[in-house]
Coordinates of N, CA and C in Angstrom, one line a residue:
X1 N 135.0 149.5 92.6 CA 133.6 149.8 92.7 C 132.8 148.5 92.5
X2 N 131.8 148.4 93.2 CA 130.9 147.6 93.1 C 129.9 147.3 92.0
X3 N 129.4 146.1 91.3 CA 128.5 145.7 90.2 C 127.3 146.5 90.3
X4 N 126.3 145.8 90.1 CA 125.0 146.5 90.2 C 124.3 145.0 91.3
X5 N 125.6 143.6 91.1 CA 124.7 142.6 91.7 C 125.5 142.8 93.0
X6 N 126.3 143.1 93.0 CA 127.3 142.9 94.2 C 126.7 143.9 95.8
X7 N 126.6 143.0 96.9 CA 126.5 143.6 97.8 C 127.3 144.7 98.6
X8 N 126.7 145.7 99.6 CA 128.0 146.0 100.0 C 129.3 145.3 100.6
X9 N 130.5 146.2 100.8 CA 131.1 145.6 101.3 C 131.0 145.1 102.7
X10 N 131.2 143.7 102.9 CA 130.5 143.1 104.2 C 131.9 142.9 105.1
X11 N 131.6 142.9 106.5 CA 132.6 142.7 107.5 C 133.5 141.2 107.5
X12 N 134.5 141.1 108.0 CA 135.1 140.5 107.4 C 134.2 138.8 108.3
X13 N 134.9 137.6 108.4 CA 134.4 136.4 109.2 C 133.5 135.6 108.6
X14 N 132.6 135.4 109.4 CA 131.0 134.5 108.5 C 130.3 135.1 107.7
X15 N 130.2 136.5 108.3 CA 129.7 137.8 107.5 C 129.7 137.6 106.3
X16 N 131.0 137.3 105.8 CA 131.9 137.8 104.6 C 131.6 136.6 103.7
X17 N 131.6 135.1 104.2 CA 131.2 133.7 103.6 C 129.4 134.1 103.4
X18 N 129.0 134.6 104.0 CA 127.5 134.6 104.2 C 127.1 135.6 102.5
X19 N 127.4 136.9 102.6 CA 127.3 137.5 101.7 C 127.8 137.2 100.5
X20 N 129.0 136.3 100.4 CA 129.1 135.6 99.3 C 128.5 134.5 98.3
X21 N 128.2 134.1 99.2 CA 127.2 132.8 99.0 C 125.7 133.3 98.5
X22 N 125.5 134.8 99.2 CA 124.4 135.5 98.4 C 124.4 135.7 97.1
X23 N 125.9 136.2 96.8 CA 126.0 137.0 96.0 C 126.1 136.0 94.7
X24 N 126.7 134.6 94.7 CA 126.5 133.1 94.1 C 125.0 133.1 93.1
X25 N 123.9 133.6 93.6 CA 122.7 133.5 93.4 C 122.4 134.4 92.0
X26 N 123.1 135.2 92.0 CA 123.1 136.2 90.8 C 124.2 136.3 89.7
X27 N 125.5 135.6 90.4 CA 125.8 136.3 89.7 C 126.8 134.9 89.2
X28 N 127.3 134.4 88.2 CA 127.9 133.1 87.5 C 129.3 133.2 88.3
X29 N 130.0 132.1 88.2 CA 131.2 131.7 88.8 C 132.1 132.2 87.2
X30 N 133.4 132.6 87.5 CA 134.0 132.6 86.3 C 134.5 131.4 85.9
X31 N 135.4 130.6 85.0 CA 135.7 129.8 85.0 C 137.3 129.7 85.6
X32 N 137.4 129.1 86.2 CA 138.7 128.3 86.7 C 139.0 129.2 88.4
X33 N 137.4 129.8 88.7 CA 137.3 130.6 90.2 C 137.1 130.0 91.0
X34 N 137.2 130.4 92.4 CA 136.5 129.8 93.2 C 135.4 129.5 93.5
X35 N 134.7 128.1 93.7 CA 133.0 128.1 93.6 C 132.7 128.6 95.7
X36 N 131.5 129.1 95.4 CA 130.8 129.4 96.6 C 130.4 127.7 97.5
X37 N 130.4 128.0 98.3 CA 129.5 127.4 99.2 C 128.0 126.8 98.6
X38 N 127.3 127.7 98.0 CA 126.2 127.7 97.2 C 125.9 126.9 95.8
X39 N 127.3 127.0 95.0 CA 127.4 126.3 94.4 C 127.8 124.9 94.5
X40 N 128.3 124.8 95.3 CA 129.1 123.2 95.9 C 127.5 122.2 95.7
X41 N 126.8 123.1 97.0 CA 125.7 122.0 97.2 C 125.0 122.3 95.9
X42 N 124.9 123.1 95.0 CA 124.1 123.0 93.9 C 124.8 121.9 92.9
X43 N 125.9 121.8 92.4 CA 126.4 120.8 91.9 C 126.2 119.3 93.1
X44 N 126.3 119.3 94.1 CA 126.1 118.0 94.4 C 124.4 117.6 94.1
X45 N 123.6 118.6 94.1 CA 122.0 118.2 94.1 C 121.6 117.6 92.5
X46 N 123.0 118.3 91.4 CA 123.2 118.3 90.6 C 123.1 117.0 89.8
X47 N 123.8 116.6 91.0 CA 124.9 115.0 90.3 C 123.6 114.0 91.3
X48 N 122.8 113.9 91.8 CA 121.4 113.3 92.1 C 121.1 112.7 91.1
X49 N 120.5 111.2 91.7 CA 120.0 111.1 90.5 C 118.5 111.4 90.0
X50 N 117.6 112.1 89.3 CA 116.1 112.7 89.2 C 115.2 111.6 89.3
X51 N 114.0 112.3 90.6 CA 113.3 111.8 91.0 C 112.7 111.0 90.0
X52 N 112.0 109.8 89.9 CA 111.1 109.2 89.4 C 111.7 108.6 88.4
X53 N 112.8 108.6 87.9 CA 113.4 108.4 86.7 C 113.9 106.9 86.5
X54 N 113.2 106.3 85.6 CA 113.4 104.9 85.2 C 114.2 104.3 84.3
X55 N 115.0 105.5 83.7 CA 115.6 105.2 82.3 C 115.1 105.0 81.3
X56 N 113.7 105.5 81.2 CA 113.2 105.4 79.7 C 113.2 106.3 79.3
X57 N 113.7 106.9 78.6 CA 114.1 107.6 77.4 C 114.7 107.7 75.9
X58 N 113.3 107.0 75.1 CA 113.7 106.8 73.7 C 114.2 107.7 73.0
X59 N 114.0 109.5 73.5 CA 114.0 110.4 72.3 C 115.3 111.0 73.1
X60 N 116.2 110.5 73.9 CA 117.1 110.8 74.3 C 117.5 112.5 74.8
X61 N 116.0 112.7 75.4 CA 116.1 114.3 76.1 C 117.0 114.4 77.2
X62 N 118.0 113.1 78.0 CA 118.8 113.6 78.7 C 120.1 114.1 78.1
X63 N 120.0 113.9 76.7 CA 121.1 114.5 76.4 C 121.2 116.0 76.1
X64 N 120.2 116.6 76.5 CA 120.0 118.3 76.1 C 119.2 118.6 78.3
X65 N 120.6 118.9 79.0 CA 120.0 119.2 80.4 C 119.0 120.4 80.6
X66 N 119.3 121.2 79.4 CA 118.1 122.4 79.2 C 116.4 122.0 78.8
X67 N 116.2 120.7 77.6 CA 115.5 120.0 77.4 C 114.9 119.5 78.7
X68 N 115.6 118.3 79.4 CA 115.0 117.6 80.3 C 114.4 118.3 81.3
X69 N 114.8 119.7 81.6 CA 114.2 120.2 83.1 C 113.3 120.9 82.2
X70 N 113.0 121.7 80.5 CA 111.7 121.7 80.5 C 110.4 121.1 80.1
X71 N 111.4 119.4 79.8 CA 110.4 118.5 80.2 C 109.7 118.0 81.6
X72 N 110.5 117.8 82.1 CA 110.2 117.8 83.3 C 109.5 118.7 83.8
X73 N 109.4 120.4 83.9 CA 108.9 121.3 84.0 C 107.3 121.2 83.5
X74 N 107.4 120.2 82.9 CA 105.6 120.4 82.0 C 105.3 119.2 82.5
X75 N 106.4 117.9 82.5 CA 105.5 116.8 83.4 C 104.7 117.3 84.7
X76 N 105.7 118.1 85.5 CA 105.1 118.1 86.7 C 104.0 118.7 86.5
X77 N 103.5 120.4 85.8 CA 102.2 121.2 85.2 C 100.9 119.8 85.3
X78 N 101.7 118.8 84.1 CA 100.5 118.1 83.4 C 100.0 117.6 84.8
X79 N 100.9 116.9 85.5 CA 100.4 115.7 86.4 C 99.6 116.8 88.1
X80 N 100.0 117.6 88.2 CA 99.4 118.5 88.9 C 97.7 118.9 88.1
X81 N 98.0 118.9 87.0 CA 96.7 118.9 86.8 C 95.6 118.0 86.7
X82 N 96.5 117.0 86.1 CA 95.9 115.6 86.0 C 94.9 115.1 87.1
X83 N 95.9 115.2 88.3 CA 95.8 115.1 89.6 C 94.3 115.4 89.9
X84 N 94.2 116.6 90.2 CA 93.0 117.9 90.3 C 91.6 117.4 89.2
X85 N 92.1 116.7 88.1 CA 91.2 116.5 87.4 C 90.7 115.1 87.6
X86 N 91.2 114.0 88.2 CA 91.1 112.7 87.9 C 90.2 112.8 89.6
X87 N 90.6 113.7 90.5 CA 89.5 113.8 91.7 C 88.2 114.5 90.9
X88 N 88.2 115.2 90.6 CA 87.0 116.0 90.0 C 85.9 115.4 89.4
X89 N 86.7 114.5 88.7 CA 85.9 113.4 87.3 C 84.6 112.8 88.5
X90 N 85.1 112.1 88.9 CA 83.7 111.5 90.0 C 83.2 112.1 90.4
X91 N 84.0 113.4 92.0 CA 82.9 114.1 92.1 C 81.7 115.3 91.2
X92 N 82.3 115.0 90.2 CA 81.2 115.7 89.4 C 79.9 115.1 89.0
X93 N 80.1 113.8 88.9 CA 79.1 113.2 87.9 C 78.4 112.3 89.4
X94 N 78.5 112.4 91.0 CA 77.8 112.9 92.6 C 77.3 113.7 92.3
X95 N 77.9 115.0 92.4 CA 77.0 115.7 93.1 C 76.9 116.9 91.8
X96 N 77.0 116.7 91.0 CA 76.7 118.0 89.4 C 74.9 118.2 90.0
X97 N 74.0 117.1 89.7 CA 72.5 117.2 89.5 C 72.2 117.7 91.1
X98 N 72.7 118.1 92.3 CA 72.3 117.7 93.6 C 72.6 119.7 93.1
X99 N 73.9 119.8 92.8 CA 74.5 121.7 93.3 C 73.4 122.2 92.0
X100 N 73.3 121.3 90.5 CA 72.4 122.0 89.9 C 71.5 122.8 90.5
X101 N 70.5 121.5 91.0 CA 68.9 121.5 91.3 C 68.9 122.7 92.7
X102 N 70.4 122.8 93.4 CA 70.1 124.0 94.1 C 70.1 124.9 93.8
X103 N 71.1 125.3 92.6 CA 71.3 126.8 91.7 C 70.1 127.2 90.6
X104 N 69.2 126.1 90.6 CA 68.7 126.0 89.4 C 68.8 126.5 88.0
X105 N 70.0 125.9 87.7 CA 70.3 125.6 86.5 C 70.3 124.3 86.4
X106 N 70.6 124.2 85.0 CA 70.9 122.1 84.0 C 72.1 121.8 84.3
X107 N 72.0 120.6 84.6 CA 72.9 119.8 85.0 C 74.1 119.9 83.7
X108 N 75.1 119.8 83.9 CA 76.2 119.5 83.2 C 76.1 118.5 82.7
X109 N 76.2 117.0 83.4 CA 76.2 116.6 83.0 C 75.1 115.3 81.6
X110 N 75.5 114.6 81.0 CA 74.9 114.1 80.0 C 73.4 113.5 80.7
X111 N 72.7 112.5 79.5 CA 71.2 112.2 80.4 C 71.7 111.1 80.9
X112 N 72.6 110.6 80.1 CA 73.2 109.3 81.3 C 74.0 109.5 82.2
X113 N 74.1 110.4 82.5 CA 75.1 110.8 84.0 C 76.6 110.5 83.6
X114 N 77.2 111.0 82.3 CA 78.5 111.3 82.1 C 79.0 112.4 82.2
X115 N 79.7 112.7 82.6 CA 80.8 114.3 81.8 C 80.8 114.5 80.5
X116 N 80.3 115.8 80.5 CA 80.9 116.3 78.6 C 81.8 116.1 78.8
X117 N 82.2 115.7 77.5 CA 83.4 115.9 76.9 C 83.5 116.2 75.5
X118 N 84.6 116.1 74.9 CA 84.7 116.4 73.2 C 83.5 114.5 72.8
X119 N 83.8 113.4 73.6 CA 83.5 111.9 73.5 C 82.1 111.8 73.5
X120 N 82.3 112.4 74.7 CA 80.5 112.5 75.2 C 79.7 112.8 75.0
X121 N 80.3 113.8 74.5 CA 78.8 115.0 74.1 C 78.6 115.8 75.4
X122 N 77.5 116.2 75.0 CA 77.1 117.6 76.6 C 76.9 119.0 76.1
X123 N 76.4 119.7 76.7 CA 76.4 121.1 76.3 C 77.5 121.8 77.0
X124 N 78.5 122.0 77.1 CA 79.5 123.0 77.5 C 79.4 124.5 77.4
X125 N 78.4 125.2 76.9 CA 77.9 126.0 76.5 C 77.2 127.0 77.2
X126 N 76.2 126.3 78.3 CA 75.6 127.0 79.6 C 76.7 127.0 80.9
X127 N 78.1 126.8 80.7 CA 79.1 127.2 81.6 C 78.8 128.9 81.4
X128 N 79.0 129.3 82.6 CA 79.2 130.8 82.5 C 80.5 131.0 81.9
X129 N 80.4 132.0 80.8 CA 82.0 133.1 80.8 C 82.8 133.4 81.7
X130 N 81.9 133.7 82.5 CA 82.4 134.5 83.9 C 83.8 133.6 84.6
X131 N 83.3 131.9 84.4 CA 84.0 131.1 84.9 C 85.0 130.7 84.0
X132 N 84.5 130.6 82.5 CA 86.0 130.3 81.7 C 86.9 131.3 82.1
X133 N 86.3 132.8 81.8 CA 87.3 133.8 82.2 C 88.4 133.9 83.6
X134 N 87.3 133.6 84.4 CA 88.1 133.2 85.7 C 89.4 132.0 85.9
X135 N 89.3 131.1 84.9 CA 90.3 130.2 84.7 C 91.3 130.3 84.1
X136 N 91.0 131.6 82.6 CA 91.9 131.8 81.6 C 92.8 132.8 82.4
X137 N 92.0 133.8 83.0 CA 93.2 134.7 83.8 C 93.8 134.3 85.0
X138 N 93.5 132.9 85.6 CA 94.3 132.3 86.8 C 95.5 131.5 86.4
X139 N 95.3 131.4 85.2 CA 95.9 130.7 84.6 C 97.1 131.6 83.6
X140 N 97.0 132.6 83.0 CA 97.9 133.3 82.3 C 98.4 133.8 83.8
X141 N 98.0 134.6 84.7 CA 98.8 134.9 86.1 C 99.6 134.1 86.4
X142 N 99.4 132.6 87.0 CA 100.1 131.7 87.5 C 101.7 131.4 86.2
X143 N 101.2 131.6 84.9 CA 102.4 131.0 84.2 C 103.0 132.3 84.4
X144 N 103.2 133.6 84.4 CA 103.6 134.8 83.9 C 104.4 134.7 85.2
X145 N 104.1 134.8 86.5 CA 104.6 134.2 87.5 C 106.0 133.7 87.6
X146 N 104.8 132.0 88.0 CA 105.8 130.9 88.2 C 105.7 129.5 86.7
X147 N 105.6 130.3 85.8 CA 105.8 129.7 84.7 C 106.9 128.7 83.9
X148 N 108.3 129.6 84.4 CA 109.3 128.9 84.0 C 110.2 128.8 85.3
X149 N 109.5 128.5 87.0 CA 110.5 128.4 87.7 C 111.3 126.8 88.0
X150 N 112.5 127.4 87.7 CA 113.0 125.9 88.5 C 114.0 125.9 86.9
X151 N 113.6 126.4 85.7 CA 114.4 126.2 85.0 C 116.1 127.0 84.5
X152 N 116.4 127.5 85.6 CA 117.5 129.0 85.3 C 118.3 128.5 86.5
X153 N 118.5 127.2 87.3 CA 118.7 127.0 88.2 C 119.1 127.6 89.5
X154 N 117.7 128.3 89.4 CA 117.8 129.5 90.7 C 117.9 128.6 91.9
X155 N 118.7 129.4 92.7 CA 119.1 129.1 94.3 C 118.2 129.3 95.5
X156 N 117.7 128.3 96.1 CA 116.8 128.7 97.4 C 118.0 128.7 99.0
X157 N 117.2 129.7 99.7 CA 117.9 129.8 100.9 C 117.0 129.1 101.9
X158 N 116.9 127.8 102.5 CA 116.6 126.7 102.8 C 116.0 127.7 104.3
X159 N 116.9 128.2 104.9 CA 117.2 128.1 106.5 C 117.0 129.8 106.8
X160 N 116.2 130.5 105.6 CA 116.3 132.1 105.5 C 115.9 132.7 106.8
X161 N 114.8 132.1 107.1 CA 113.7 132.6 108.7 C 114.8 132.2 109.7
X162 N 115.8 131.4 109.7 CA 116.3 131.1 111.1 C 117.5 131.8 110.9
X163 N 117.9 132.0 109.9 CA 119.2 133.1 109.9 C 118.8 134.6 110.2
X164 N 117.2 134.7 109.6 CA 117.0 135.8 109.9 C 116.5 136.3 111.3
X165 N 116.1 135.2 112.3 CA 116.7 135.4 113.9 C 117.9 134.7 114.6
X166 N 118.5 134.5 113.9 CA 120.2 134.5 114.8 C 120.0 133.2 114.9
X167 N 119.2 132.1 114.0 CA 119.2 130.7 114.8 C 120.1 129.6 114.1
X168 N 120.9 130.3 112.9 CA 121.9 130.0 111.9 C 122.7 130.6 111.7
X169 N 123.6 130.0 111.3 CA 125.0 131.0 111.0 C 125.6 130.4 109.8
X170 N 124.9 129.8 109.0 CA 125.5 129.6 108.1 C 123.9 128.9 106.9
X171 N 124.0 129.9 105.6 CA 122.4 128.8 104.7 C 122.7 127.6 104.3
X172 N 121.3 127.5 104.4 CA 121.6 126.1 103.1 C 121.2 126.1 102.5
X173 N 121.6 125.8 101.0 CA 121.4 126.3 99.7 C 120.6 124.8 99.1
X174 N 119.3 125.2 98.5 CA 118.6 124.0 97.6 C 118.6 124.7 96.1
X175 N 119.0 123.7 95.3 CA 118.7 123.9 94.2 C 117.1 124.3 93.1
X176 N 116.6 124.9 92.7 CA 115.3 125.4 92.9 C 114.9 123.9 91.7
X177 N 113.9 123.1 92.2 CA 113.8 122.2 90.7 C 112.6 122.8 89.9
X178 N 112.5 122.2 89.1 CA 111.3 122.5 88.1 C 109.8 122.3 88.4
X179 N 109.1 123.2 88.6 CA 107.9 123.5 88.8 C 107.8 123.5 90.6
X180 N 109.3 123.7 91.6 CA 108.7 123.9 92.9 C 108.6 125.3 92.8
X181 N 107.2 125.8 93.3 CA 106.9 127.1 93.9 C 107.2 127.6 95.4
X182 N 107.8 126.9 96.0 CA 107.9 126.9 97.6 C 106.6 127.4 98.6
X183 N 106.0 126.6 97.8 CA 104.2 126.6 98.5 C 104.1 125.3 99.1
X184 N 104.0 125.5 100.7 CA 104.2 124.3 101.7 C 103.3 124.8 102.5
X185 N 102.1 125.6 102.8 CA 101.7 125.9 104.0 C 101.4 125.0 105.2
X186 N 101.4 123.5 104.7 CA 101.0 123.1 106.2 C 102.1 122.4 106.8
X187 N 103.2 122.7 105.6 CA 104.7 122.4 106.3 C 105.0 120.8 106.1
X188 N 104.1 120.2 104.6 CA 104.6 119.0 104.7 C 105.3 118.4 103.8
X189 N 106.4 119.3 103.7 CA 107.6 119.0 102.8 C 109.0 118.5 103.5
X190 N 109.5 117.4 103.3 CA 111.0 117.1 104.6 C 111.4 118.0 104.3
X191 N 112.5 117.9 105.4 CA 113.9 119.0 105.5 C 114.7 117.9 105.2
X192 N 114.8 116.9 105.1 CA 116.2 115.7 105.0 C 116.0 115.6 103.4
X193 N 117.5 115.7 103.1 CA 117.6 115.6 101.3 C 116.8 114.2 101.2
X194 N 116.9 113.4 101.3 CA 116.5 111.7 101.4 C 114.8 112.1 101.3
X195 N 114.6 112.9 102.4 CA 112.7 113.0 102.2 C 112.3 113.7 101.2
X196 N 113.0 114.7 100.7 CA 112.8 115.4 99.5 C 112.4 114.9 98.3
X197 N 113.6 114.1 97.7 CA 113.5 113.0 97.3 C 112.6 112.6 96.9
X198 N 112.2 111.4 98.2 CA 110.8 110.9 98.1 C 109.9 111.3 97.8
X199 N 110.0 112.5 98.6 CA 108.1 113.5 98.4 C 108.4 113.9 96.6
X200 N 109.6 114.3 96.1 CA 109.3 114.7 94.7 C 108.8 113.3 93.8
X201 N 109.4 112.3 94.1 CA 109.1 111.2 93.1 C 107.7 111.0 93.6
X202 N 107.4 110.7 94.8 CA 105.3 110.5 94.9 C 104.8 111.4 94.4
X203 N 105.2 112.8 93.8 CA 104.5 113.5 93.3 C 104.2 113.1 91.3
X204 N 105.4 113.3 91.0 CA 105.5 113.0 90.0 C 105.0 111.4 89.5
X205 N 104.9 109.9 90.2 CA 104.2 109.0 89.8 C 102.9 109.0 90.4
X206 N 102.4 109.8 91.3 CA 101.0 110.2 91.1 C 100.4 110.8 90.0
X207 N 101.1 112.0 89.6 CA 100.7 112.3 88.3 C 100.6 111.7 87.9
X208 N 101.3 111.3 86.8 CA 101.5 109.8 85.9 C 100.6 109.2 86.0
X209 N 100.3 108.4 86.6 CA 99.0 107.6 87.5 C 98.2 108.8 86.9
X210 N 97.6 109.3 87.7 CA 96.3 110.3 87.1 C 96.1 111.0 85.5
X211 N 97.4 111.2 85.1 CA 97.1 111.2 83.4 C 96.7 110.0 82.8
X212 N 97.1 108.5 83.3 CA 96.7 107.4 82.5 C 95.4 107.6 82.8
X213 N 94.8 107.6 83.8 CA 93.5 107.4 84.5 C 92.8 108.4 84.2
X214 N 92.5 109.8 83.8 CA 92.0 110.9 83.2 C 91.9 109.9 81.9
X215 N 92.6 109.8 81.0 CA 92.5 109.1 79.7 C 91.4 107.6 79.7
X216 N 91.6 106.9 80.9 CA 91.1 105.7 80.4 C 89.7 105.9 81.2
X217 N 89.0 107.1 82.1 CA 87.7 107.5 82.5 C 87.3 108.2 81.2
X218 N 88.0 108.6 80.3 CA 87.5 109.1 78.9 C 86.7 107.9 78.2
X219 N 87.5 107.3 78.1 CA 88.1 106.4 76.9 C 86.3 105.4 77.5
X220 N 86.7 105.2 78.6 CA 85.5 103.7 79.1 C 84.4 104.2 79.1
X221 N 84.0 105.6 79.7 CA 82.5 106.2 79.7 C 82.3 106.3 77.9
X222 N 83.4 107.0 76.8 CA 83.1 106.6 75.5 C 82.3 105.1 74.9
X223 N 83.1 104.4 75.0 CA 82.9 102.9 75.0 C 81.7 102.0 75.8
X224 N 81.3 102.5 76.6 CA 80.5 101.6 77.4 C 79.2 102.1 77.5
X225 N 79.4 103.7 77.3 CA 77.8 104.3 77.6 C 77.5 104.8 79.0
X226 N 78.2 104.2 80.2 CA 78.3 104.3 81.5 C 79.2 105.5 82.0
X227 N 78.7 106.0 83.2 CA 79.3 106.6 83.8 C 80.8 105.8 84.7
X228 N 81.9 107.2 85.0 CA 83.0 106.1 85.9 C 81.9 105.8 87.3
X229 N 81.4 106.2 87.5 CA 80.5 106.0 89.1 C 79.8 104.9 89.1
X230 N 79.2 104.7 88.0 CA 78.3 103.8 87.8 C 79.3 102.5 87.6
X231 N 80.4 102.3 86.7 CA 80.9 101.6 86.2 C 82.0 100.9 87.5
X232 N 82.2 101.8 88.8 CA 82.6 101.5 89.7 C 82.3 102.0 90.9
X233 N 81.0 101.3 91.0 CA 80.0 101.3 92.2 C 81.2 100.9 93.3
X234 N 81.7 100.3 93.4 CA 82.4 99.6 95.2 C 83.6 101.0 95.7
X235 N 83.7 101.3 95.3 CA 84.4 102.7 95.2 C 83.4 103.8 95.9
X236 N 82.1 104.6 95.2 CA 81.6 105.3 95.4 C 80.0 104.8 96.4
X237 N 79.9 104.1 96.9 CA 78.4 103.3 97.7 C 78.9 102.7 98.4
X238 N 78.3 103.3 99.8 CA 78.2 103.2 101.0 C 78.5 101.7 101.6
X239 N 79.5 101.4 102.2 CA 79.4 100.2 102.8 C 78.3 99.3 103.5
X240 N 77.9 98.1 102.8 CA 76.6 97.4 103.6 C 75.3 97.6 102.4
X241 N 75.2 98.5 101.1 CA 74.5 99.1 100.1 C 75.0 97.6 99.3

């Protein structure tokens, strides 16, 4: 009799490799069994060496592989957000008094044209509810979600749409990393392990990059009294100004 994970019995040939290799995805290898197809390439993505990774590690989190992917799993969160935030910072403190003065409401920002912040000052206060709330529940949805993906080392079926019209005969199996959601809409993710790669590490030292830089647009509008806009006119003003 069959598990509760186990497929039907499948015909024998590719068929038979094919539905096993499914069946890999659920359910653990015993020890001293034979590994799937699925697993092969998941141990080789395994033995990779992790994007971005320079060897610094004082607190020695590669020694706990459950640790490092859900460190990694929060690096990527932070630096995705970082990201989103370190574009925002400028155009806010453009165009805040321009969308005000159309909505007529008060500017967010301060009289000298900074961002509140905890630094700053500001009134954070005339934000609508409406909009914290709209953040708090996009935000508990997204984690409840895809909160902890990438850390259970779930299996992707790479090649699923072309097997699913006859244009493969055999998957290929990616290892799910930490924090990919397999959100690519405009399809600009490689297919070659080598480009993968790369696109994961430009993601991850962008971040990076944008957490220091979120920090030190804090830190200098504190310190100086100035706006980032102001404080780096050649950036934001018009060429020939």
């Amino acid at each position: 009799s069959s598990t509760p994970f186990s497929p039907p019995p499948p015909p024998p040939s590719a068929a038979k490799d094919f539905f096993a290799d499914m069946d890999s995805m659920v359910r653990p290898v015993e020890e001293n069994g034979a590994e799937t197809n699925a697993q092969q390439q998941q141990k080789q993505q395994q033995q990779e060496p992790m994007p971005a990774d320079y060897n610094i590690d004082p607190f020695g989190v590669k020694n706990d592989p459950d640790m490092l992917r859900r460190m990694r799993l929060a690096e990527v969160k932070h630096g995705r957000l970082a990201m989103l935030a370190a574009a925002a910072w400028p155009l806010q403190e453009l165009f805040d008094p321009a969308f005000a003065n159309l909505l007529q409401v008060a500017p967010l920002l301060t009289q000298d044209g900074r961002n509140p912040d905890v630094l700053n000052g500001g009134d954070l206060q005339q934000v609508s509810p409406l909009f914290w709330s709209s953040i708090l529940g996009a935000t508990i949805t997204l984690e409840l979600l895809y909160g902890e993906r990438g850390l259970k080392g779930e299996i992707r079926i790479e090649n699923a749409d072309m097997i699913a019209r006859g244009e493969a005969g055999r998957p290929v199996f990616t290892e799910v990393s930490p924090g990919d959601l397999g959100f690519d809409p405009l399809g600009l993710y490689p297919d070659d392990r080598p480009g993968q790669l790369r696109a994961k590490a430009g993601e991850i030292n962008n971040g990076r990059l944008s957490m220091i830089a979120l920090v030190t647009f804090v830190l200098a509008e504190y310190f100086t009294g100035k706006s980032i806009v102001e404080l780096t006119p050649q950036f934001f003003t018009p060429i020939g100004q």
